[in-house]
Amino acid sequence: MSEKRIAVIGTGYVGLVSGACFAYLGHKVIGLDIDAEKIEKLKNGEIPIYEPGLDRILNQAIESGNIEFTTDYAYAVKNSDFIFIAVGTPSKIDGSADLSYVKTAYDRIAELIDENDFKVIVNKSTVPVGTGRWAKKYIANLLKERGIKNPEERFEIVSNPEFLREGKAVEDFMNPDRVVVGADNRDVAGMVASLYEKLQPAMLITDLPTAEMIKYASNAFLATKISFINEIANVCEKVGADVTVVARGMGLDHRISPYFLNAGCGFGGSCFPKDVKALIYTAKEVGEEPELLNSVIDVNERQKLKPVEKLLKHIPDLKGKTIAVWGLAFKPETDDMREAPSIPIIKKLLELGATVKAYDPVAIPNAKAVFEQELKAYKGKLQFTETKEEAVQDADALLLVTEWNEFKDVNFDKLRGKVVIDGRNLWEPSIVRQFCKYESIGRP
Ligand code: UPG
């Protein structure tokens, strides 16, 4: 495989993992970010996010000279043939995707493409269906304004969606279930596909809107599985069935598969909530009424507060009570707090008058930023502790919100008499019930 010159715009978890992994595969990578502080850190080998395995891959890439970091667009664009865009596309209030970061990247790139260039611009960011074709016209127009001849021939747009789970992003990049490359020019799609040659992945080459839709449909389907099993869990509770066994029984059918059928207190993160909402927005824009997708979000919003609902059955008045919360990040193995169920849970507990002692192995610095207002408004009533033991010490109840490994082994004898609400079905009911008043999700 011949090495290729790649620029990656944006050094968030997608851009950084993709850049580091491409460099590890032997390509020459330039990582660009407008955040100078972040770039300085990266130059010194400091990783600004918590992502298992990334340090090893990145350090190896830095040592081999295959990756460098810059804030200089001109340097990145001039010295690359493939420009991957991996900037954020957060939700706007109306649910649509905010494309301002992506558009700024197109603008900057368009200023730098010259007469004899051919640049392949690859959207890794999740962008609404139709963005790729729109970008082709938009950038061609900017080049035309600069007097560049045959602007359409100076670049091509490709969609190459990411399917990286946070916390497993390096593993997912290196062992992908599939790589999807969408372009209206099949030769260019083949060029992007060849960047992944060493991984020998299942490769699907499509047109632009189809690749864009595959990303949204995949995330929406996984989110649907979660809301589905959560709804089944809520019914299981009422009829005396055990949702974990129901899920196992369902998952044995290979048409269903056992994955993403863990009932709990809902999904969070930077992808599922945002992407389902953006897909709903797109569907409505073209005159469809996406009822199923609407319900996926509604069920999830309700599910996040299930642990509090269950707690109130045992302690109806939370004033003067102390509640321990274990797990703040939206899932284990990440410090990411975006859309984490812990946010509405803790806000509700505070609103109901409880004192909250919260612990997470890595997410506390991010959590402090998220709860900045509450920390001020509720004074000492929201505390972050250094250990899980400290959180639970004088607490009346314990809520488990994120299933970190370190929460698996607990001496429940030490929690004797307390209320324990297990929002992730982490513990064995018959064991916990020997010592505590225990409830989980969808289990008798
Ligand atoms: N979750 C459940 N039950 C399950 C599986 C997951 O409640 O059975 C929750 C989990 O707790 C988390 C959320 O679902 O809050 C998302 O989990 P996961 O998919 O592991 O995390 P992400 O890192 O957000 O990854 C998703 C897709 C990935 C995609 C990425 C960004 O899995 O393929 O690239 O979003 O679009």
PDB file of N, CA, C and O in Angstrom, residues 9 106 223 288 380 403 434:
ATOM      1  N   ILE A   9      -9.259  17.707   9.774  1.00  0.00           N
ATOM      2  CA  ILE A   9      -9.692  18.981  10.365  1.00  0.00           C
ATOM      3  C   ILE A   9     -10.545  18.661  11.585  1.00  0.00           C
ATOM      4  O   ILE A   9     -11.611  18.068  11.458  1.00  0.00           O
ATOM      5  N   TYR A 106     -15.239  24.223   5.096  1.00  0.00           N
ATOM      6  CA  TYR A 106     -15.337  24.330   3.630  1.00  0.00           C
ATOM      7  C   TYR A 106     -14.805  25.690   3.161  1.00  0.00           C
ATOM      8  O   TYR A 106     -14.084  25.776   2.167  1.00  0.00           O
ATOM      9  N   ALA A 223     -30.454   3.192  18.615  1.00  0.00           N
ATOM     10  CA  ALA A 223     -31.208   3.927  19.647  1.00  0.00           C
ATOM     11  C   ALA A 223     -32.602   3.316  19.798  1.00  0.00           C
ATOM     12  O   ALA A 223     -33.129   3.204  20.914  1.00  0.00           O
ATOM     13  N   GLU A 288     -42.369  13.954   5.838  1.00  0.00           N
ATOM     14  CA  GLU A 288     -42.684  12.691   6.512  1.00  0.00           C
ATOM     15  C   GLU A 288     -42.969  12.956   7.993  1.00  0.00           C
ATOM     16  O   GLU A 288     -42.461  13.912   8.564  1.00  0.00           O
ATOM     17  N   GLY A 380     -23.579  23.729  49.123  1.00  0.00           N
ATOM     18  CA  GLY A 380     -22.930  22.457  49.462  1.00  0.00           C
ATOM     19  C   GLY A 380     -23.762  21.212  49.161  1.00  0.00           C
ATOM     20  O   GLY A 380     -23.361  20.090  49.489  1.00  0.00           O
ATOM     21  N   GLU A 403     -22.309   2.015  34.488  1.00  0.00           N
ATOM     22  CA  GLU A 403     -21.827   0.716  34.964  1.00  0.00           C
ATOM     23  C   GLU A 403     -20.310   0.533  34.819  1.00  0.00           C
ATOM     24  O   GLU A 403     -19.840  -0.406  34.178  1.00  0.00           O
ATOM     25  N   GLN A 434     -30.002  -9.283  50.207  1.00  0.00           N
ATOM     26  CA  GLN A 434     -29.672  -9.803  51.558  1.00  0.00           C
ATOM     27  C   GLN A 434     -29.390  -8.654  52.520  1.00  0.00           C
ATOM     28  O   GLN A 434     -29.507  -8.786  53.730  1.00  0.00           O
TER      29      GLN A 434
END
